[in-house]
Short mmCIF file of C-alpha atoms and ligand atoms in Angstrom, two decimals:
data_model
loop_
_atom_site.label_atom_id
_atom_site.label_comp_id
_atom_site.label_asym_id
_atom_site.label_seq_id
_atom_site.Cartn_x
_atom_site.Cartn_y
_atom_site.Cartn_z
CA VAL A 1370 8.35 -16.00 -61.66
CA THR A 1371 6.71 -18.66 -64.00
CA ALA A 1372 8.20 -21.95 -65.10
CA SER A 1373 10.47 -22.04 -68.06
CA PRO A 1374 8.84 -21.48 -71.50
CA ASP A 1375 10.54 -24.69 -72.63
CA LEU A 1376 8.30 -26.67 -70.52
CA ASP A 1377 5.01 -25.26 -71.96
CA GLY A 1378 2.64 -28.08 -72.75
CA ILE A 1379 4.78 -30.39 -70.63
CA VAL A 1380 4.50 -29.17 -67.02
CA ALA A 1381 1.09 -29.09 -65.48
CA HIS A 1382 -0.70 -25.84 -65.31
CA ARG A 1383 -0.56 -26.09 -61.38
CA MET A 1384 3.25 -25.52 -61.25
CA ARG A 1385 2.65 -22.06 -62.90
CA ARG A 1386 0.83 -21.08 -59.78
CA ALA A 1387 3.84 -21.81 -57.36
CA GLY A 1388 4.39 -18.04 -57.04
CA SER A 1389 7.54 -16.19 -56.66
CA ASP A 1390 10.94 -17.83 -56.46
CA ALA A 1391 12.50 -14.24 -56.19
CA ILE A 1392 14.47 -15.24 -52.97
CA SER A 1393 16.17 -18.33 -54.50
CA ASP A 1394 18.84 -16.29 -56.22
CA ILE A 1395 19.59 -14.81 -52.70
CA LEU A 1396 19.58 -18.08 -51.16
CA ALA A 1397 21.90 -19.54 -53.78
CA ALA A 1398 24.15 -16.38 -53.12
CA THR A 1399 24.41 -17.43 -49.43
CA GLY A 1400 26.69 -20.45 -50.38
CA LEU A 1401 29.34 -17.90 -52.21
CA PRO A 1402 32.67 -17.72 -50.32
CA GLY A 1403 32.80 -14.86 -47.92
CA MET A 1404 29.07 -14.22 -47.89
CA LEU A 1405 27.45 -13.46 -44.51
CA SER A 1406 23.81 -14.67 -44.51
CA MET A 1407 21.09 -13.15 -42.56
CA ALA A 1408 18.55 -14.51 -45.15
CA GLY A 1409 17.76 -18.04 -44.33
CA GLY A 1410 15.07 -19.24 -42.00
CA LEU A 1411 17.60 -21.84 -40.62
CA PRO A 1412 17.93 -22.51 -37.06
CA SER A 1413 21.60 -22.19 -35.48
CA ALA A 1414 23.61 -25.35 -35.91
CA GLU A 1415 25.06 -24.66 -32.55
CA THR A 1416 21.82 -25.55 -30.93
CA PHE A 1417 21.53 -29.04 -32.33
CA PRO A 1418 21.56 -31.63 -29.63
CA VAL A 1419 24.25 -33.52 -31.52
CA ALA A 1420 25.49 -35.63 -28.48
CA ALA A 1421 21.93 -36.58 -27.22
CA LEU A 1422 20.80 -37.41 -30.79
CA ALA A 1423 23.93 -39.53 -31.23
CA ALA A 1424 23.24 -41.49 -27.96
CA ALA A 1425 19.61 -41.84 -29.20
CA PHE A 1426 20.59 -43.33 -32.57
CA ASP A 1427 23.15 -45.55 -30.73
CA ALA A 1428 20.33 -46.93 -28.38
CA VAL A 1429 18.03 -47.39 -31.30
CA PHE A 1430 20.63 -49.47 -33.38
CA THR A 1431 21.46 -51.39 -30.41
CA HIS A 1432 18.01 -52.17 -29.28
CA ARG A 1433 15.52 -51.48 -31.96
CA ALA A 1434 17.43 -52.73 -35.09
CA PRO A 1435 16.14 -54.12 -37.51
CA ALA A 1436 12.58 -52.80 -36.89
CA ALA A 1437 13.98 -49.33 -37.06
CA LEU A 1438 15.38 -50.00 -40.39
CA GLN A 1439 12.15 -51.50 -41.76
CA TYR A 1440 8.93 -49.94 -43.44
CA ALA A 1441 6.56 -48.52 -40.79
CA PRO A 1442 2.72 -47.81 -40.70
CA THR A 1443 1.80 -44.61 -42.70
CA PRO A 1444 0.47 -42.83 -39.63
CA GLY A 1445 3.92 -43.13 -37.86
CA VAL A 1446 5.90 -45.33 -35.49
CA PRO A 1447 3.67 -45.80 -32.46
CA ALA A 1448 6.35 -44.49 -30.06
CA MET A 1449 6.86 -41.24 -32.13
CA ARG A 1450 3.02 -40.70 -32.36
CA GLU A 1451 2.71 -41.12 -28.64
CA ALA A 1452 5.69 -38.54 -28.20
CA LEU A 1453 4.04 -36.04 -30.45
CA ALA A 1454 0.59 -36.59 -28.62
CA GLN A 1455 2.39 -35.89 -25.29
CA ARG A 1456 4.19 -32.75 -26.62
CA ALA A 1457 0.83 -31.60 -28.07
CA SER A 1458 -1.03 -32.29 -24.77
CA SER A 1459 1.57 -30.37 -22.75
CA THR A 1460 1.09 -27.27 -24.83
CA GLY A 1461 -2.62 -27.38 -25.69
CA ALA A 1462 -5.60 -29.67 -25.73
CA SER A 1463 -5.10 -33.19 -24.51
CA VAL A 1464 -4.77 -35.60 -27.46
CA THR A 1465 -4.27 -39.24 -27.96
CA ALA A 1466 -1.71 -40.73 -30.32
CA GLU A 1467 -4.61 -41.79 -32.63
CA ARG A 1468 -4.94 -38.23 -33.49
CA VAL A 1469 -1.38 -37.75 -34.40
CA LEU A 1470 0.06 -38.29 -37.95
CA VAL A 1471 3.89 -38.40 -38.50
CA THR A 1472 4.90 -36.12 -41.23
CA SER A 1473 8.16 -35.25 -43.07
CA GLY A 1474 8.50 -31.62 -41.83
CA SER A 1475 5.60 -29.56 -41.09
CA GLN A 1476 5.86 -28.39 -44.65
CA GLN A 1477 4.58 -31.84 -45.71
CA GLY A 1478 1.84 -31.34 -43.18
CA LEU A 1479 0.77 -28.11 -45.23
CA ASP A 1480 0.96 -29.95 -48.47
CA LEU A 1481 -1.21 -32.87 -47.07
CA VAL A 1482 -3.58 -30.35 -45.75
CA ALA A 1483 -3.76 -28.48 -49.15
CA ARG A 1484 -4.40 -31.89 -51.12
CA VAL A 1485 -7.16 -33.15 -48.69
CA LEU A 1486 -9.03 -29.73 -47.99
CA LEU A 1487 -8.65 -27.78 -51.25
CA ASP A 1488 -10.35 -27.87 -54.47
CA GLU A 1489 -9.49 -25.63 -57.40
CA GLY A 1490 -10.63 -22.04 -56.72
CA ASP A 1491 -11.31 -22.63 -52.95
CA THR A 1492 -10.35 -19.60 -50.83
CA VAL A 1493 -7.41 -19.59 -48.26
CA VAL A 1494 -7.19 -16.87 -45.67
CA LEU A 1495 -4.00 -16.00 -44.37
CA ASP A 1496 -1.79 -13.17 -43.17
CA ASP A 1497 -0.17 -10.59 -45.34
CA PRO A 1498 2.73 -11.05 -45.13
CA SER A 1499 2.82 -14.82 -44.93
CA TYR A 1500 5.35 -17.73 -44.81
CA LEU A 1501 6.39 -18.25 -48.50
CA GLY A 1502 6.35 -22.11 -48.05
CA ALA A 1503 2.55 -21.66 -47.42
CA VAL A 1504 1.88 -19.28 -50.08
CA GLN A 1505 3.51 -21.76 -52.65
CA THR A 1506 1.83 -24.77 -51.37
CA PHE A 1507 -1.63 -23.07 -51.46
CA GLY A 1508 -0.85 -21.68 -54.77
CA ILE A 1509 0.00 -24.99 -56.35
CA ALA A 1510 -3.01 -26.54 -54.95
CA GLY A 1511 -5.20 -23.89 -56.95
CA ALA A 1512 -6.23 -21.83 -54.03
CA ARG A 1513 -7.40 -18.35 -54.25
CA LEU A 1514 -5.36 -16.57 -51.50
CA LEU A 1515 -7.35 -14.09 -49.44
CA PRO A 1516 -4.94 -12.01 -47.41
CA VAL A 1517 -5.88 -10.43 -44.26
CA PRO A 1518 -3.81 -7.54 -42.89
CA ALA A 1519 -1.44 -8.43 -39.87
CA ASP A 1520 0.16 -6.21 -37.29
CA GLU A 1521 2.32 -6.78 -34.22
CA ASP A 1522 -0.55 -8.67 -32.60
CA GLY A 1523 -0.98 -11.01 -35.60
CA MET A 1524 -3.91 -11.32 -38.04
CA ASP A 1525 -6.58 -8.60 -37.68
CA THR A 1526 -9.53 -10.79 -36.99
CA THR A 1527 -11.99 -7.85 -37.06
CA VAL A 1528 -11.07 -7.49 -40.79
CA LEU A 1529 -11.78 -11.23 -41.39
CA ALA A 1530 -14.92 -11.07 -39.49
CA GLY A 1531 -15.97 -8.19 -42.02
CA LEU A 1532 -15.20 -10.30 -45.04
CA LEU A 1533 -16.95 -13.14 -43.67
CA ALA A 1534 -19.99 -11.08 -42.73
CA ALA A 1535 -19.91 -9.64 -46.14
CA GLY A 1536 -20.24 -13.23 -47.74
CA GLU A 1537 -16.63 -14.52 -48.22
CA ARG A 1538 -16.47 -18.22 -47.59
CA CYS A 1539 -13.24 -19.66 -46.71
CA LYS A 1540 -12.16 -23.12 -47.00
CA LEU A 1541 -9.33 -22.71 -44.13
CA VAL A 1542 -7.55 -20.05 -42.43
CA TYR A 1543 -3.71 -20.42 -41.96
CA VAL A 1544 -1.94 -18.79 -39.13
CA VAL A 1545 1.69 -18.85 -37.69
CA PRO A 1546 0.62 -17.67 -34.17
CA HIS A 1547 4.10 -17.34 -32.47
CA PHE A 1548 6.82 -15.45 -33.91
CA HIS A 1549 5.52 -15.26 -37.20
CA ASN A 1550 7.82 -15.87 -40.23
CA PRO A 1551 8.59 -13.02 -41.53
CA THR A 1552 7.04 -10.54 -38.99
CA GLY A 1553 7.86 -12.06 -35.56
CA ALA A 1554 4.32 -11.24 -34.37
CA VAL A 1555 2.39 -13.21 -31.89
CA LEU A 1556 -1.27 -13.63 -32.29
CA THR A 1557 -2.80 -12.35 -29.07
CA ALA A 1558 -5.08 -14.27 -26.90
CA ALA A 1559 -7.97 -11.89 -27.60
CA ARG A 1560 -7.53 -12.32 -31.27
CA ARG A 1561 -7.05 -16.33 -30.89
CA ALA A 1562 -10.41 -16.40 -29.21
CA HIS A 1563 -12.07 -14.41 -31.89
CA LEU A 1564 -10.61 -16.50 -34.56
CA ALA A 1565 -11.84 -19.66 -32.95
CA GLU A 1566 -15.19 -18.12 -32.53
CA LEU A 1567 -15.30 -17.24 -36.32
CA ALA A 1568 -14.16 -20.81 -37.11
CA GLU A 1569 -17.13 -22.20 -35.10
CA ARG A 1570 -19.70 -19.75 -36.43
CA TYR A 1571 -18.64 -20.25 -40.12
CA GLY A 1572 -17.44 -23.82 -39.98
CA PHE A 1573 -13.89 -23.48 -41.27
CA PRO A 1574 -10.86 -25.31 -40.09
CA ILE A 1575 -7.76 -23.32 -38.65
CA VAL A 1576 -4.49 -24.80 -39.84
CA GLU A 1577 -2.05 -23.86 -36.82
CA ASP A 1578 1.72 -23.85 -38.03
CA ASP A 1579 3.64 -23.23 -34.87
CA PRO A 1580 7.49 -24.07 -35.56
CA TYR A 1581 8.62 -21.02 -33.61
CA ALA A 1582 6.66 -21.39 -30.18
CA ASP A 1583 9.43 -23.18 -28.50
CA LEU A 1584 11.80 -20.23 -29.26
CA ALA A 1585 10.07 -17.73 -26.88
CA PHE A 1586 12.86 -15.69 -25.18
CA ASP A 1587 11.05 -15.77 -21.90
CA GLY A 1588 9.88 -19.42 -22.23
CA GLN A 1589 6.28 -18.23 -22.37
CA ARG A 1590 3.93 -19.66 -25.02
CA LEU A 1591 0.14 -19.14 -25.46
CA PRO A 1592 -1.83 -22.60 -25.45
CA SER A 1593 -2.62 -24.01 -28.93
CA MET A 1594 -5.76 -22.91 -30.98
CA ASP A 1595 -7.08 -26.42 -30.15
CA THR A 1596 -7.79 -25.51 -26.62
CA LEU A 1597 -10.45 -22.93 -28.21
CA THR A 1598 -11.79 -25.13 -31.07
CA ASP A 1599 -11.88 -28.60 -32.26
CA ARG A 1600 -11.61 -27.18 -35.64
CA THR A 1601 -7.98 -26.79 -35.41
CA VAL A 1602 -5.13 -28.87 -37.49
CA ARG A 1603 -1.94 -28.35 -35.71
CA LEU A 1604 1.33 -28.56 -37.46
CA MET A 1605 4.06 -29.62 -35.23
CA SER A 1606 7.56 -28.98 -36.55
CA LEU A 1607 10.59 -30.02 -34.76
CA SER A 1608 12.91 -28.30 -37.12
CA LYS A 1609 13.68 -25.21 -34.88
CA THR A 1610 13.38 -27.20 -31.57
CA LEU A 1611 15.71 -30.02 -32.50
CA CYS A 1612 17.04 -29.95 -36.01
CA PRO A 1613 15.50 -29.77 -39.46
CA GLY A 1614 17.79 -32.46 -41.20
CA LEU A 1615 15.84 -35.35 -39.74
CA ARG A 1616 12.51 -34.26 -41.37
CA VAL A 1617 10.51 -35.74 -38.63
CA ALA A 1618 7.45 -33.60 -37.52
CA GLY A 1619 3.83 -34.36 -37.01
CA LEU A 1620 0.14 -32.90 -37.15
CA VAL A 1621 -2.77 -33.25 -34.86
CA ALA A 1622 -6.18 -33.35 -36.57
CA PRO A 1623 -9.78 -34.26 -35.66
CA GLN A 1624 -10.37 -37.81 -36.44
CA PRO A 1625 -12.22 -37.94 -39.69
CA LEU A 1626 -9.88 -35.63 -41.19
CA LEU A 1627 -6.78 -37.48 -39.92
CA ALA A 1628 -7.95 -40.55 -41.68
CA GLU A 1629 -8.02 -38.50 -45.17
CA LEU A 1630 -4.53 -37.01 -44.23
CA VAL A 1631 -3.25 -40.53 -43.79
CA ARG A 1632 -4.57 -41.44 -47.17
CA ALA A 1633 -2.96 -38.58 -48.87
CA LYS A 1634 0.28 -39.28 -46.91
CA GLN A 1635 0.31 -42.94 -48.24
CA THR A 1636 0.37 -41.55 -51.95
CA ALA A 1637 2.85 -38.94 -51.04
CA ASP A 1638 5.72 -41.11 -49.40
CA LEU A 1639 4.17 -44.10 -47.73
CA GLN A 1640 5.76 -42.97 -44.41
CA SER A 1641 8.16 -40.75 -42.84
CA ASN A 1642 11.71 -42.05 -42.12
CA THR A 1643 11.51 -44.95 -39.58
CA LEU A 1644 14.98 -44.60 -38.04
CA GLY A 1645 14.47 -40.84 -37.48
CA GLN A 1646 11.04 -41.36 -35.88
CA TYR A 1647 12.72 -44.15 -33.41
CA ALA A 1648 15.48 -41.75 -32.52
CA VAL A 1649 13.36 -38.83 -32.05
CA ALA A 1650 10.81 -40.69 -29.96
CA HIS A 1651 13.74 -42.16 -27.88
CA LEU A 1652 15.11 -38.49 -27.28
CA LEU A 1653 11.68 -36.96 -26.31
CA GLY A 1654 10.94 -40.03 -24.17
CA ASP A 1655 13.79 -38.88 -21.89
CA PRO A 1656 11.93 -36.66 -19.29
CA GLY A 1657 15.20 -34.71 -18.49
CA PHE A 1658 15.95 -33.89 -22.15
CA LEU A 1659 13.48 -31.45 -23.45
CA PRO A 1660 12.94 -28.88 -20.67
CA ALA A 1661 16.75 -28.20 -20.38
CA HIS A 1662 17.13 -28.27 -24.02
CA LEU A 1663 14.42 -25.61 -24.45
CA GLN A 1664 15.89 -23.44 -21.88
CA ARG A 1665 19.26 -23.47 -23.60
CA LEU A 1666 17.56 -22.71 -26.89
CA GLN A 1667 15.70 -19.75 -25.55
CA GLN A 1668 18.79 -18.28 -23.80
CA PHE A 1669 20.82 -18.82 -27.05
CA TYR A 1670 18.32 -17.06 -29.37
CA ARG A 1671 17.63 -14.34 -26.67
CA GLY A 1672 21.36 -13.43 -26.66
CA ARG A 1673 21.65 -13.36 -30.53
CA ALA A 1674 18.40 -11.08 -30.85
CA GLY A 1675 20.01 -8.77 -28.21
CA GLN A 1676 23.02 -8.52 -30.10
CA LEU A 1677 21.24 -7.64 -33.34
CA ALA A 1678 18.86 -5.10 -31.59
CA ALA A 1679 21.89 -3.35 -30.25
CA LEU A 1680 23.70 -3.29 -33.62
CA VAL A 1681 20.66 -2.03 -35.32
CA ALA A 1682 20.02 0.76 -32.62
CA GLU A 1683 23.73 1.84 -33.01
CA GLN A 1684 24.54 1.52 -36.68
CA LEU A 1685 21.28 1.27 -38.81
CA PRO A 1686 19.23 4.38 -38.01
CA TRP A 1687 17.42 3.90 -41.21
CA LEU A 1688 15.88 0.61 -40.19
CA SER A 1689 13.14 0.66 -37.77
CA ALA A 1690 12.24 -2.73 -36.10
CA ASP A 1691 10.40 -3.84 -32.91
CA PRO A 1692 12.71 -6.52 -31.45
CA PRO A 1693 11.01 -9.83 -31.38
CA ARG A 1694 10.25 -11.75 -28.38
CA GLY A 1695 10.97 -15.03 -29.80
CA GLY A 1696 11.72 -16.82 -33.24
CA LEU A 1697 14.55 -15.92 -35.52
CA PHE A 1698 13.64 -12.84 -37.47
CA PHE A 1699 13.64 -9.14 -37.24
CA TRP A 1700 10.98 -7.59 -39.63
CA CYS A 1701 12.49 -4.10 -40.23
CA ARG A 1702 10.90 -1.21 -41.99
CA LEU A 1703 13.01 1.09 -44.09
CA THR A 1704 12.55 4.54 -42.85
CA HIS A 1705 14.76 6.31 -45.48
CA HIS A 1706 12.80 7.97 -48.22
CA GLY A 1707 13.25 6.28 -51.65
CA LEU A 1708 14.93 3.17 -50.31
CA HIS A 1709 13.41 0.15 -51.89
CA ALA A 1710 13.87 -3.29 -50.31
CA ASP A 1711 14.63 -5.18 -53.54
CA ARG A 1712 17.46 -2.65 -54.36
CA LEU A 1713 18.78 -2.56 -51.07
CA SER A 1714 18.94 -6.39 -50.95
CA ARG A 1715 20.99 -6.46 -54.11
CA ALA A 1716 23.30 -3.76 -52.98
CA ALA A 1717 23.74 -5.90 -49.81
CA LEU A 1718 24.68 -8.94 -51.62
CA ASP A 1719 27.31 -6.93 -53.53
CA ALA A 1720 28.55 -5.94 -50.24
CA GLY A 1721 28.67 -9.36 -48.92
CA VAL A 1722 25.67 -9.83 -46.78
CA ALA A 1723 22.36 -11.63 -47.72
CA ILE A 1724 19.07 -10.29 -46.50
CA VAL A 1725 15.50 -11.02 -47.72
CA PRO A 1726 13.53 -8.13 -49.14
CA GLY A 1727 9.75 -7.81 -48.14
CA PRO A 1728 7.86 -8.19 -51.39
CA PRO A 1729 7.98 -12.04 -51.82
CA PHE A 1730 6.25 -12.44 -48.43
CA CYS A 1731 3.45 -10.13 -49.45
CA ILE A 1732 0.33 -10.84 -51.16
CA ASP A 1733 -1.76 -7.65 -51.63
CA ARG A 1734 0.41 -5.44 -49.39
CA ASP A 1735 3.31 -3.45 -50.40
CA GLY A 1736 6.55 -5.08 -49.04
CA SER A 1737 8.89 -2.74 -50.58
CA ARG A 1738 9.69 -0.98 -47.52
CA HIS A 1739 10.62 -3.88 -45.47
CA VAL A 1740 13.30 -6.50 -45.17
CA ARG A 1741 13.74 -9.64 -42.98
CA LEU A 1742 16.87 -10.19 -41.04
CA SER A 1743 17.71 -13.47 -39.31
CA PHE A 1744 19.75 -13.33 -36.26
CA ALA A 1745 20.04 -17.13 -35.87
CA THR A 1746 23.11 -18.39 -37.72
CA LEU A 1747 25.91 -15.62 -37.09
CA GLY A 1748 28.09 -15.37 -33.95
CA GLU A 1749 28.78 -12.12 -32.60
CA ALA A 1750 31.72 -10.98 -34.75
CA ASP A 1751 30.00 -12.30 -37.99
CA LEU A 1752 26.92 -10.27 -36.98
CA ARG A 1753 29.01 -7.18 -36.46
CA ALA A 1754 30.57 -7.53 -39.76
CA ALA A 1755 27.20 -8.27 -41.46
CA VAL A 1756 25.83 -5.08 -39.99
CA GLN A 1757 28.88 -3.04 -41.01
CA ARG A 1758 28.26 -4.55 -44.74
CA LEU A 1759 24.75 -3.31 -44.54
CA THR A 1760 25.88 0.29 -43.86
CA VAL A 1761 28.10 -0.20 -46.85
CA ALA A 1762 25.17 -1.26 -48.84
CA PHE A 1763 22.80 1.67 -47.51
CA ASP A 1764 25.54 4.23 -48.24
CA ARG A 1765 25.94 3.07 -51.81
CA GLU A 1766 22.35 2.73 -52.47
CA THR A 1767 21.61 6.28 -51.15
CA ARG A 1768 24.44 7.70 -53.03
CA SER A 1769 23.11 6.13 -56.21
CA LEU A 1770 19.44 7.50 -55.24
CA GLY A 1771 21.12 10.85 -54.74
CA ALA A 1772 22.60 10.84 -58.25
CA ALA A 1773 19.67 9.54 -59.71
CA SER A 1774 17.28 12.44 -58.15
CA ALA A 1775 20.10 14.93 -59.06
CA ARG A 1776 19.98 13.67 -62.61
CA SER A 1777 16.22 13.67 -62.97
CA ARG A 1778 16.46 17.43 -61.46
CA SER A 1779 18.92 18.50 -64.02
CA THR A 1780 16.89 16.82 -66.98
CA ALA A 1781 13.33 17.72 -65.67
CA PRO A 1782 11.31 20.21 -68.04
CA HIS A 1783 10.99 23.54 -66.54
CA THR A 1784 7.43 23.83 -65.68
CA HIS A 1785 7.19 27.34 -63.91
C1 LIG B 2107 6.17 -20.85 -40.71
C2 LIG B 2107 6.80 -22.10 -41.26
N1 LIG B 2107 6.28 -23.18 -41.41
C3 LIG B 2107 6.77 -24.42 -41.64
C4 LIG B 2107 8.13 -24.40 -41.97
C5 LIG B 2107 8.94 -25.58 -42.33
O1 LIG B 2107 9.15 -26.34 -41.43
P1 LIG B 2107 9.67 -27.99 -41.39
O2 LIG B 2107 11.04 -27.97 -41.44
O3 LIG B 2107 9.11 -28.64 -40.19
O4 LIG B 2107 9.07 -28.57 -42.71
C6 LIG B 2107 8.90 -23.23 -41.66
C7 LIG B 2107 10.37 -23.30 -41.96
O5 LIG B 2107 11.07 -22.12 -42.09
C8 LIG B 2107 8.21 -21.97 -41.34
O6 LIG B 2107 8.81 -20.90 -41.24
#
């Protein structure tokens, strides 16, 4: 979808490269009365640590005002940088607070990385399919996207090695290594090591965007890519771990690059929200909070994923999905002949349930046989109703496919 023709000559060319906004209609429809949504990438509001955040804000207002209401340094409030450095060190290579930049969501981290690293036409390697927000950010930056096929073990690094050996030069490689959006895949330890080796050999940075790592159903995560190579830029979202509304996140980058990212951040928004940084730093500074909270999160999403897996197995035999081991999504293949993800998603909206078709996530690969279902936001009764509505959509869609093929048979010329 391109920008409106009315804006020709007004809007910068780069906005034409934002790529597809095909799912915005679906996401808009999720607000309609009675609609059940399995479409968004939202965490469940039931997981938000409301009481703990309220207490943290209270403590900040009592003890840290007015500083918490004032401008703060661009790289972040020192306590927040320290909290992120500690979180990073406990899940990857040891880092100091000087290596951390606080960002407004990891989406801003992506945007800053794109601004700092990419010139027009530079090549970005990424999974196919990939996170839409990354595809759009790199697209607007004028990058050439070089998709690499991915399977249940993440990016196929052997294919990447072949491309690099054949002379492809990439400016960065972007990965979502735990519970990928949309596929749910985890990049295996062997492929991580291979990717790190390629980064060292060919000299490119790896942008590791890992918002779902805390949502492993068994609590297990692989160490960050920065334990394997210094060429890692780590984006550390807290949106799925705490809540997205505060827009407090961070990134960890090698020092000379960090200084450039800070300069880019200064022109983008001067700094991230001071009050939120103080409150999140206060919360993460409580040693008892995070381990117990993460356990609750993991248990919560494990339960929801189990419910959806059971419903799919019972009622949706035309969907095939490997239940994920973490994250928020089922990436499902449509096994019924002739079924198209876009048409099914439209039929699902008509039946009162929103799902996301595969094509917008795909770059070269054909996404028309896949849909993404989120199990995060619907409770058991609503999940059951949503699956029931999917069967209605499937029945309608296959009836209309049957009618269309009967029509084409009756009007087909005789060829014998
Ligand atoms: C892979 C990925 N990266 C980044 C983001 C954005 O995260 P944040 O809320 O920290 O900006 C999302 C949100 O869904 C995501 O799925």
